[in-house]
Amino acid sequence: MEAMKERHSVRQYTDQTLDEEVIRLLTEEIDACNQESGLHIQLVKNEPKAFDGFMAHYGKFSGVTNYIAMVGKKGPALEETCGYYGERLVLKAQQLGLNTCWVAMTYSKVKSAYSVDAGEKLCIVISLGYGKNQGVPHKSKSVDQVAKADGPMPDWFRSGVKASLLAPTAMNQQKYQFTLNGKIVSARAGMGFYSKIDLGIVKYHFELGAGRENFSWI
């Protein structure tokens, strides 16, 4: 919860190299995510070309030489799965003293930097490093704007929704809806760019805030 509250998007990074112990712990977490999800997530280090083009500068990125490539098998579940496990890595990076930013379009694909096997695609990347600042909190909707329940909201549900509101979403639009029916929770993506990735991100936050033992997804 601490990491969720402290983590904000950061686009400018210092030239400090990643600490070896940090790399080891992050790689362990990536391996665990790949094992659990079937994704092909890769940590790319010391690779400046992806964030050296016009689009990256237009997106106000600077100093990015490390990033996480979210790669996986093509299919309807890929984007949501990448959002879920990518956010797990984002929060791990925050705990390790790093800063991050989800990056959908403002980077160049450097195909020699990571591998995309047959039937796979690069879904999105996450910039990574020691930020020049810690970023700023995004504007947030209220609990009632993104959630509804079939009766009074139990504390665990409200805590889950509050945690979801700390999550990054594309253009900070927070276009998603949680619905509670008994102990069954449904999460629906709204319309818009990258809404399925956003859904995976907010579902991960919701689980941490609500406690997985308190409910089941529908």
CSV table of C-alpha atoms in Angstrom, one decimal:
chain,number,residue,atom,x,y,z
A,1,MET,CA,0.0,0.0,0.0
A,2,GLU,CA,2.9,2.3,0.8
A,3,ALA,CA,4.4,1.7,-2.6
A,4,MET,CA,1.1,2.3,-4.3
A,5,LYS,CA,0.7,5.7,-2.6
A,6,GLU,CA,4.3,6.8,-3.3
A,7,ARG,CA,4.6,5.6,-6.9
A,8,HIS,CA,3.9,8.2,-9.6
A,9,SER,CA,4.8,8.2,-13.3
A,10,VAL,CA,8.3,9.5,-13.9
A,11,ARG,CA,9.7,10.4,-17.4
A,12,GLN,CA,13.1,12.0,-16.6
A,13,TYR,CA,15.9,9.8,-15.3
A,14,THR,CA,19.4,10.3,-14.0
A,15,ASP,CA,22.4,8.4,-15.6
A,16,GLN,CA,22.9,6.3,-12.4
A,17,THR,CA,23.3,2.6,-13.4
A,18,LEU,CA,20.9,0.0,-11.9
A,19,ASP,CA,22.3,-1.5,-8.7
A,20,GLU,CA,23.3,-5.2,-9.1
A,21,GLU,CA,21.2,-6.4,-6.2
A,22,VAL,CA,18.2,-4.4,-7.6
A,23,ILE,CA,18.7,-6.1,-11.0
A,24,ARG,CA,18.8,-9.5,-9.3
A,25,LEU,CA,15.6,-9.0,-7.3
A,26,LEU,CA,13.8,-7.5,-10.2
A,27,THR,CA,14.8,-10.4,-12.5
A,28,GLU,CA,13.6,-12.8,-9.9
A,29,GLU,CA,10.2,-11.1,-9.8
A,30,ILE,CA,10.1,-11.1,-13.6
A,31,ASP,CA,10.8,-14.8,-13.7
A,32,ALA,CA,8.1,-15.5,-11.1
A,33,CYS,CA,5.6,-13.4,-13.2
A,34,ASN,CA,6.5,-15.3,-16.4
A,35,GLN,CA,6.2,-18.6,-14.6
A,36,GLU,CA,2.8,-17.7,-13.3
A,37,SER,CA,1.3,-16.0,-16.4
A,38,GLY,CA,2.9,-17.6,-19.4
A,39,LEU,CA,4.1,-14.2,-20.5
A,40,HIS,CA,7.6,-13.5,-22.0
A,41,ILE,CA,8.5,-10.4,-20.0
A,42,GLN,CA,12.1,-9.2,-20.4
A,43,LEU,CA,14.3,-6.6,-18.6
A,44,VAL,CA,16.2,-4.5,-21.1
A,45,LYS,CA,19.3,-2.7,-19.6
A,46,ASN,CA,21.6,0.0,-21.0
A,47,GLU,CA,19.7,0.4,-24.2
A,48,PRO,CA,19.3,4.1,-25.1
A,49,LYS,CA,17.8,3.9,-28.6
A,50,ALA,CA,14.2,3.1,-27.7
A,51,PHE,CA,13.8,6.5,-26.0
A,52,ASP,CA,16.0,8.6,-28.3
A,53,GLY,CA,13.6,9.4,-31.1
A,54,PHE,CA,11.2,12.3,-31.8
A,55,MET,CA,8.2,10.6,-30.1
A,56,ALA,CA,10.1,10.0,-26.9
A,57,HIS,CA,11.2,13.6,-26.7
A,58,TYR,CA,7.7,14.7,-27.6
A,59,GLY,CA,6.5,12.6,-24.6
A,60,LYS,CA,9.1,14.5,-22.4
A,61,PHE,CA,11.2,11.3,-21.8
A,62,SER,CA,14.9,11.8,-21.0
A,63,GLY,CA,17.7,9.6,-19.7
A,64,VAL,CA,15.8,6.3,-20.3
A,65,THR,CA,18.2,3.4,-20.9
A,66,ASN,CA,16.4,0.7,-19.0
A,67,TYR,CA,12.9,-0.7,-19.5
A,68,ILE,CA,10.7,-3.8,-19.1
A,69,ALA,CA,9.4,-5.2,-22.4
A,70,MET,CA,5.9,-6.7,-21.8
A,71,VAL,CA,5.8,-9.5,-24.4
A,72,GLY,CA,3.4,-12.4,-24.6
A,73,LYS,CA,1.3,-14.7,-26.9
A,74,LYS,CA,-1.2,-12.9,-29.1
A,75,GLY,CA,-4.8,-13.4,-27.9
A,76,PRO,CA,-7.8,-11.6,-26.3
A,77,ALA,CA,-6.3,-11.9,-22.8
A,78,LEU,CA,-2.8,-10.5,-23.5
A,79,GLU,CA,-3.4,-6.8,-22.7
A,80,GLU,CA,-5.2,-7.4,-19.4
A,81,THR,CA,-2.5,-10.0,-18.4
A,82,CYS,CA,0.3,-7.5,-19.3
A,83,GLY,CA,-1.4,-4.8,-17.2
A,84,TYR,CA,-1.8,-7.1,-14.2
A,85,TYR,CA,1.7,-8.5,-14.1
A,86,GLY,CA,3.3,-5.3,-15.4
A,87,GLU,CA,1.9,-3.4,-12.4
A,88,ARG,CA,3.1,-6.1,-10.1
A,89,LEU,CA,6.6,-5.3,-11.4
A,90,VAL,CA,6.0,-1.5,-11.2
A,91,LEU,CA,5.2,-1.8,-7.5
A,92,LYS,CA,8.2,-4.1,-6.9
A,93,ALA,CA,10.5,-1.6,-8.7
A,94,GLN,CA,9.1,1.2,-6.4
A,95,GLN,CA,9.9,-1.0,-3.3
A,96,LEU,CA,13.4,-1.3,-4.7
A,97,GLY,CA,13.9,2.4,-4.9
A,98,LEU,CA,13.3,2.8,-8.7
A,99,ASN,CA,10.9,5.0,-10.7
A,100,THR,CA,8.8,3.9,-13.6
A,101,CYS,CA,6.4,4.9,-16.3
A,102,TRP,CA,4.0,2.9,-18.5
A,103,VAL,CA,4.8,3.8,-22.1
A,104,ALA,CA,2.4,2.8,-24.9
A,105,MET,CA,3.4,4.8,-28.0
A,106,THR,CA,6.2,7.3,-27.4
A,107,TYR,CA,9.1,4.9,-27.9
A,108,SER,CA,10.9,3.1,-30.8
A,109,LYS,CA,10.9,-0.6,-31.1
A,110,VAL,CA,14.5,-1.9,-31.0
A,111,LYS,CA,14.1,-5.5,-32.0
A,112,SER,CA,17.6,-6.5,-31.1
A,113,ALA,CA,17.0,-5.5,-27.5
A,114,TYR,CA,14.5,-8.3,-26.6
A,115,SER,CA,13.0,-11.3,-28.3
A,116,VAL,CA,9.5,-11.8,-29.6
A,117,ASP,CA,8.9,-15.4,-30.5
A,118,ALA,CA,6.5,-16.8,-33.1
A,119,GLY,CA,2.9,-16.0,-32.1
A,120,GLU,CA,4.0,-13.3,-29.7
A,121,LYS,CA,3.9,-9.5,-29.7
A,122,LEU,CA,5.3,-6.6,-27.7
A,123,CYS,CA,2.3,-5.2,-25.9
A,124,ILE,CA,3.8,-2.2,-24.1
A,125,VAL,CA,6.9,-1.2,-22.2
A,126,ILE,CA,7.7,0.2,-18.8
A,127,SER,CA,10.5,2.7,-18.4
A,128,LEU,CA,12.7,2.1,-15.4
A,129,GLY,CA,15.5,3.8,-13.5
A,130,TYR,CA,16.4,6.4,-10.9
A,131,GLY,CA,14.2,9.4,-11.5
A,132,LYS,CA,15.2,13.0,-11.4
A,133,ASN,CA,12.1,13.5,-9.3
A,134,GLN,CA,9.4,11.3,-7.8
A,135,GLY,CA,6.6,12.4,-10.1
A,136,VAL,CA,3.3,13.9,-8.9
A,137,PRO,CA,0.0,12.3,-7.9
A,138,HIS,CA,-2.7,12.1,-10.6
A,139,LYS,CA,-6.2,13.5,-10.2
A,140,SER,CA,-8.6,10.9,-9.0
A,141,LYS,CA,-12.3,10.0,-9.3
A,142,SER,CA,-14.2,9.1,-6.2
A,143,VAL,CA,-15.1,5.6,-5.1
A,144,ASP,CA,-18.7,6.0,-6.1
A,145,GLN,CA,-17.7,7.1,-9.6
A,146,VAL,CA,-16.0,3.8,-10.4
A,147,ALA,CA,-17.8,1.2,-8.1
A,148,LYS,CA,-21.3,0.1,-7.2
A,149,ALA,CA,-22.6,-2.6,-4.8
A,150,ASP,CA,-25.9,-4.5,-4.3
A,151,GLY,CA,-26.1,-3.0,-0.8
A,152,PRO,CA,-23.8,-1.1,1.6
A,153,MET,CA,-20.2,-1.4,0.5
A,154,PRO,CA,-18.2,-3.6,2.9
A,155,ASP,CA,-14.9,-2.2,4.1
A,156,TRP,CA,-12.8,-4.7,2.1
A,157,PHE,CA,-14.6,-3.7,-1.2
A,158,ARG,CA,-14.1,0.0,-0.5
A,159,SER,CA,-10.4,-0.6,0.4
A,160,GLY,CA,-10.0,-2.4,-2.9
A,161,VAL,CA,-11.6,0.4,-4.9
A,162,LYS,CA,-9.5,3.0,-3.1
A,163,ALA,CA,-6.4,1.0,-4.0
A,164,SER,CA,-7.5,0.9,-7.6
A,165,LEU,CA,-7.8,4.7,-7.7
A,166,LEU,CA,-4.1,4.9,-6.9
A,167,ALA,CA,-3.3,2.9,-10.1
A,168,PRO,CA,-2.0,4.5,-13.2
A,169,THR,CA,-4.3,4.5,-16.2
A,170,ALA,CA,-4.0,5.8,-19.8
A,171,MET,CA,-4.3,9.6,-19.8
A,172,ASN,CA,-5.4,9.2,-16.1
A,173,GLN,CA,-8.9,8.5,-17.4
A,174,GLN,CA,-9.8,5.8,-14.8
A,175,LYS,CA,-12.4,4.3,-17.2
A,176,TYR,CA,-13.3,1.2,-15.4
A,177,GLN,CA,-16.1,0.0,-13.2
A,178,PHE,CA,-16.2,-2.5,-10.2
A,179,THR,CA,-19.5,-4.1,-9.3
A,180,LEU,CA,-20.1,-6.1,-6.1
A,181,ASN,CA,-22.8,-8.8,-5.8
A,182,GLY,CA,-22.5,-10.7,-2.6
A,183,LYS,CA,-18.8,-11.7,-2.5
A,184,ILE,CA,-18.5,-11.7,-6.3
A,185,VAL,CA,-16.7,-8.8,-7.9
A,186,SER,CA,-16.8,-8.0,-11.6
A,187,ALA,CA,-14.5,-5.5,-13.2
A,188,ARG,CA,-15.3,-3.9,-16.6
A,189,ALA,CA,-13.1,-1.9,-18.8
A,190,GLY,CA,-14.5,1.3,-20.3
A,191,MET,CA,-14.0,2.5,-23.9
A,192,GLY,CA,-10.7,4.0,-24.9
A,193,PHE,CA,-7.1,3.4,-25.7
A,194,TYR,CA,-5.3,0.7,-23.7
A,195,SER,CA,-8.4,0.2,-21.5
A,196,LYS,CA,-7.7,-3.5,-21.3
A,197,ILE,CA,-4.2,-2.9,-20.0
A,198,ASP,CA,-5.7,-0.4,-17.5
A,199,LEU,CA,-8.1,-3.1,-16.4
A,200,GLY,CA,-5.3,-5.5,-15.6
A,201,ILE,CA,-3.5,-2.8,-13.6
A,202,VAL,CA,-6.5,-1.7,-11.5
A,203,LYS,CA,-7.5,-5.4,-10.8
A,204,TYR,CA,-4.0,-6.0,-9.4
A,205,HIS,CA,-4.4,-2.9,-7.2
A,206,PHE,CA,-7.9,-3.9,-6.2
A,207,GLU,CA,-6.7,-7.4,-5.1
A,208,LEU,CA,-4.0,-5.9,-2.9
A,209,GLY,CA,-6.4,-3.5,-1.3
A,210,ALA,CA,-9.3,-5.8,-0.8
A,211,GLY,CA,-7.5,-9.0,0.1
A,212,ARG,CA,-7.9,-12.0,-2.3
A,213,GLU,CA,-9.5,-14.1,0.5
A,214,ASN,CA,-12.5,-11.8,0.7
A,215,PHE,CA,-14.0,-12.2,-2.8
A,216,SER,CA,-14.1,-14.0,-6.1
A,217,TRP,CA,-13.8,-12.5,-9.6
A,218,ILE,CA,-16.5,-13.2,-12.1
